[in-house]
Short mmCIF file of C-alpha atoms in Angstrom, two decimals:
data_model
loop_
_atom_site.label_atom_id
_atom_site.label_comp_id
_atom_site.label_asym_id
_atom_site.label_seq_id
_atom_site.Cartn_x
_atom_site.Cartn_y
_atom_site.Cartn_z
CA MET A 21 70.12 39.65 -50.59
CA LEU A 22 70.06 37.01 -47.89
CA GLN A 23 67.50 37.44 -45.13
CA LYS A 24 68.30 36.92 -41.50
CA PRO A 25 66.75 33.65 -40.31
CA SER A 26 63.76 34.07 -38.03
CA THR A 27 63.72 32.98 -34.39
CA LEU A 28 61.39 30.13 -35.32
CA SER A 29 63.75 28.75 -37.97
CA VAL A 30 66.73 28.96 -35.60
CA SER A 31 64.75 27.17 -32.87
CA SER A 32 63.72 24.48 -35.34
CA TRP A 33 67.33 24.03 -36.43
CA LEU A 34 68.49 23.62 -32.83
CA TYR A 35 65.69 21.14 -32.15
CA ILE A 36 66.55 19.03 -35.21
CA ASP A 37 70.24 19.18 -34.35
CA PHE A 38 69.56 17.90 -30.83
CA GLU A 39 67.41 15.07 -32.17
CA ALA A 40 70.15 14.09 -34.66
CA LYS A 41 72.73 14.01 -31.87
CA ILE A 42 70.47 11.83 -29.75
CA MET A 43 69.98 9.37 -32.61
CA ALA A 44 73.73 9.25 -33.32
CA LEU A 45 74.39 8.60 -29.63
CA SER A 46 71.83 5.80 -29.48
CA GLU A 47 73.40 4.10 -32.51
CA SER A 48 76.87 4.31 -30.94
CA LEU A 49 75.61 2.96 -27.63
CA LEU A 50 73.82 0.08 -29.37
CA LEU A 51 77.05 -0.91 -31.11
CA LEU A 52 79.08 -0.63 -27.89
CA THR A 53 76.49 -2.63 -25.95
CA GLY A 54 76.58 -5.37 -28.57
CA ILE A 55 80.39 -5.54 -28.39
CA CYS A 56 80.40 -5.67 -24.57
CA PHE A 57 77.67 -8.29 -24.44
CA TRP A 58 79.42 -10.43 -27.05
CA LYS A 59 82.85 -10.05 -25.42
CA ASN A 60 81.85 -11.75 -22.20
CA THR A 61 78.36 -11.84 -20.74
CA TYR A 62 79.40 -12.16 -17.09
CA VAL A 63 83.14 -12.18 -16.35
CA PHE A 64 84.06 -9.03 -18.30
CA PRO A 65 81.51 -6.65 -16.70
CA ARG A 66 81.56 -8.30 -13.25
CA LYS A 67 85.20 -7.31 -12.79
CA HIS A 68 84.22 -3.69 -13.32
CA VAL A 69 81.26 -3.83 -10.93
CA ARG A 70 83.49 -5.04 -8.08
CA VAL A 71 85.55 -1.86 -8.46
CA PHE A 72 82.56 0.13 -7.21
CA CYS A 73 82.12 -2.19 -4.25
CA LYS A 74 85.73 -1.67 -3.15
CA SER A 75 85.26 2.11 -3.07
CA ARG A 76 82.26 2.06 -0.72
CA THR A 77 81.91 4.41 2.24
CA CYS A 78 79.12 4.84 4.79
CA PHE A 79 78.17 8.19 3.28
CA LEU A 80 78.10 6.88 -0.29
CA ASP A 81 76.13 3.82 0.81
CA LYS A 82 73.34 6.06 2.12
CA VAL A 83 73.37 8.30 -0.96
CA MET A 84 73.38 5.41 -3.43
CA ALA A 85 70.69 3.51 -1.54
CA PHE A 86 68.53 6.64 -1.60
CA LEU A 87 69.07 7.17 -5.33
CA SER A 88 68.12 3.56 -6.08
CA THR A 89 65.04 3.82 -3.90
CA ILE A 90 63.65 6.95 -5.58
CA GLY A 91 64.14 5.23 -8.92
CA ASP A 92 62.19 2.10 -7.93
CA ALA A 93 59.54 1.07 -10.49
CA GLY A 94 59.88 4.45 -12.23
CA VAL A 95 57.40 5.95 -9.74
CA LEU A 96 59.25 9.28 -9.56
CA TRP A 97 59.11 9.75 -13.33
CA ILE A 98 55.49 8.64 -13.55
CA VAL A 99 54.52 11.18 -10.88
CA ILE A 100 56.36 13.93 -12.80
CA GLY A 101 54.50 12.91 -15.96
CA VAL A 102 51.15 13.03 -14.18
CA VAL A 103 51.96 16.45 -12.71
CA LEU A 104 52.79 17.72 -16.20
CA CYS A 105 49.46 16.38 -17.47
CA VAL A 106 47.64 18.45 -14.84
CA SER A 107 49.31 21.61 -16.12
CA LYS A 108 47.63 23.09 -19.18
CA LYS A 109 50.95 24.36 -20.51
CA TYR A 110 52.74 21.00 -20.28
CA ARG A 111 49.79 18.61 -20.72
CA ARG A 112 50.92 17.40 -24.12
CA GLY A 113 54.46 16.95 -22.78
CA GLY A 114 53.16 14.95 -19.83
CA MET A 115 51.24 12.64 -22.14
CA GLN A 116 54.34 12.24 -24.28
CA MET A 117 56.45 11.40 -21.24
CA LEU A 118 54.00 8.80 -19.93
CA SER A 119 53.69 7.29 -23.42
CA ALA A 120 57.47 6.97 -23.70
CA GLU A 121 57.63 5.38 -20.24
CA LEU A 122 54.93 2.88 -21.24
CA LEU A 123 56.79 1.96 -24.43
CA SER A 124 60.11 1.47 -22.62
CA PHE A 125 58.38 -0.64 -19.96
CA ILE A 126 56.80 -2.93 -22.55
CA VAL A 127 59.96 -3.35 -24.62
CA GLY A 128 62.52 -3.39 -21.81
CA ASN A 129 60.78 -4.95 -18.82
CA LEU A 130 58.17 -7.21 -20.37
CA ILE A 131 59.99 -8.38 -23.51
CA ILE A 132 63.79 -8.07 -23.30
CA LYS A 133 64.19 -8.87 -19.60
CA ASN A 134 62.22 -12.09 -20.01
CA MET A 135 64.00 -13.03 -23.23
CA VAL A 136 67.55 -12.50 -21.91
CA ASP A 137 66.79 -13.58 -18.31
CA ARG A 138 70.22 -12.52 -17.09
CA LEU A 139 71.30 -13.04 -13.49
CA ARG A 140 72.29 -10.00 -11.46
CA PRO A 141 75.90 -9.65 -10.24
CA CYS A 142 74.71 -10.02 -6.64
CA GLN A 143 73.11 -13.36 -7.58
CA ILE A 144 76.34 -14.62 -9.13
CA ASP A 145 78.69 -13.35 -6.43
CA GLU A 146 76.98 -13.54 -3.04
CA THR A 147 80.06 -12.46 -1.05
CA VAL A 148 79.24 -8.76 -1.39
CA SER A 149 77.02 -7.27 1.32
CA LEU A 150 73.95 -5.55 -0.12
CA ILE A 151 72.40 -2.24 0.95
CA VAL A 152 69.25 -2.48 -1.19
CA LYS A 153 66.74 -5.24 -1.85
CA ILE A 154 67.19 -7.52 -4.86
CA PRO A 155 64.40 -6.96 -7.42
CA PHE A 156 62.39 -9.97 -8.56
CA ASP A 157 63.09 -9.50 -12.27
CA SER A 158 66.24 -10.16 -14.31
CA SER A 159 69.26 -7.90 -14.76
CA PHE A 160 69.33 -6.99 -18.47
CA PRO A 161 68.52 -4.18 -19.16
CA SER A 162 68.55 -1.95 -16.07
CA GLY A 163 64.98 -0.85 -15.41
CA HIS A 164 66.05 2.09 -13.24
CA THR A 165 68.28 3.39 -16.02
CA LEU A 166 65.67 2.72 -18.69
CA ASN A 167 62.95 4.64 -16.84
CA GLY A 168 65.21 7.53 -15.91
CA ILE A 169 66.80 8.08 -19.31
CA THR A 170 63.45 7.73 -21.10
CA ALA A 171 61.93 10.41 -18.88
CA ALA A 172 64.97 12.70 -18.90
CA VAL A 173 65.40 12.72 -22.68
CA THR A 174 61.66 13.31 -23.11
CA LEU A 175 61.89 16.24 -20.71
CA MET A 176 64.75 17.60 -22.82
CA PHE A 177 62.38 17.65 -25.77
CA ILE A 178 59.68 19.36 -23.68
CA ASP A 179 61.78 21.93 -21.82
CA LYS A 180 65.56 21.87 -21.38
CA ARG A 181 65.22 23.63 -18.03
CA MET A 182 63.57 20.46 -16.74
CA GLY A 183 65.52 18.09 -18.95
CA ILE A 184 69.06 18.94 -17.86
CA PRO A 185 68.57 18.31 -14.10
CA ALA A 186 66.51 15.22 -14.99
CA ILE A 187 69.41 13.81 -17.01
CA VAL A 188 71.82 14.45 -14.14
CA LEU A 189 69.48 12.64 -11.74
CA ALA A 190 68.92 9.76 -14.17
CA VAL A 191 72.66 9.26 -14.60
CA LEU A 192 73.21 9.27 -10.83
CA ILE A 193 70.45 6.68 -10.38
CA ALA A 194 72.01 4.55 -13.12
CA PHE A 195 75.40 4.74 -11.41
CA SER A 196 73.84 3.76 -8.08
CA ARG A 197 72.64 0.48 -9.59
CA MET A 198 76.22 -0.58 -10.32
CA TYR A 199 77.47 0.75 -6.99
CA ASN A 200 74.78 -1.28 -5.22
CA PHE A 201 75.89 -4.42 -7.12
CA MET A 202 72.48 -4.79 -8.78
CA HIS A 203 73.61 -4.41 -12.39
CA PHE A 204 76.49 -4.98 -14.78
CA PRO A 205 77.74 -1.98 -16.79
CA THR A 206 76.21 -3.49 -19.94
CA ASP A 207 72.81 -3.64 -18.20
CA VAL A 208 73.00 0.07 -17.51
CA LEU A 209 74.31 0.83 -20.99
CA ALA A 210 71.49 -1.14 -22.61
CA GLY A 211 68.94 0.62 -20.41
CA ALA A 212 70.32 3.99 -21.49
CA VAL A 213 70.18 2.99 -25.16
CA LEU A 214 66.60 1.77 -24.94
CA GLY A 215 65.62 4.87 -22.99
CA VAL A 216 67.03 7.21 -25.62
CA VAL A 217 65.46 5.26 -28.48
CA SER A 218 62.06 5.12 -26.75
CA ALA A 219 62.07 8.85 -26.00
CA VAL A 220 63.14 9.79 -29.54
CA PHE A 221 60.62 7.44 -31.16
CA VAL A 222 57.67 8.72 -29.11
CA ASN A 223 58.79 12.31 -29.67
CA PHE A 224 58.77 11.62 -33.41
CA LEU A 225 55.23 10.23 -33.18
CA PHE A 226 53.94 13.19 -31.15
CA LYS A 227 55.68 15.67 -33.42
CA ARG A 228 54.17 14.02 -36.47
CA ALA A 229 50.71 13.90 -34.87
CA GLY A 230 51.00 17.59 -34.00
CA ASN A 231 51.71 18.50 -37.58
#
């Protein structure tokens, strides 16, 4: 006679299922990013970025500038990670989040950005008025998106109650970077891919270390 699965086994199944979906998504995004980047490095995505510029309003300008600002240098996510480390309940999760952020920073900001050295859309087309400052580093991948998605996916692993609003915020910040003419769509897409992969990889390491 079959036994009813325990709560622990059901929770484990849901956890593994979520991780599998994340990995499948990251593989799909990697393929799509490669196709977009190969198709046309500048002209193809620039046409799409200008669509956001044409739909600007005073209200949206303020909202998008604010979203970009809170995402600067990943400070918001680092602070959340530190706060989690202070809490006894979420200390391990906080360490995991900060570790994932460190990995994504090294791979995305220090290695890939310097290797690709891609100009930002605002540096190619200077006719668009800007509402945020131009960062000193290159465009590919989007650092704001990378930091936000890395943190949000890690928070999903820690506690979905924190992860879901974090993902919403990370996506809005990512969108603001295109609206503000700071990034091409492929920059944002690549940042999201790297963020997911970094979060999943560090989660795997922490899960393995815990066992």
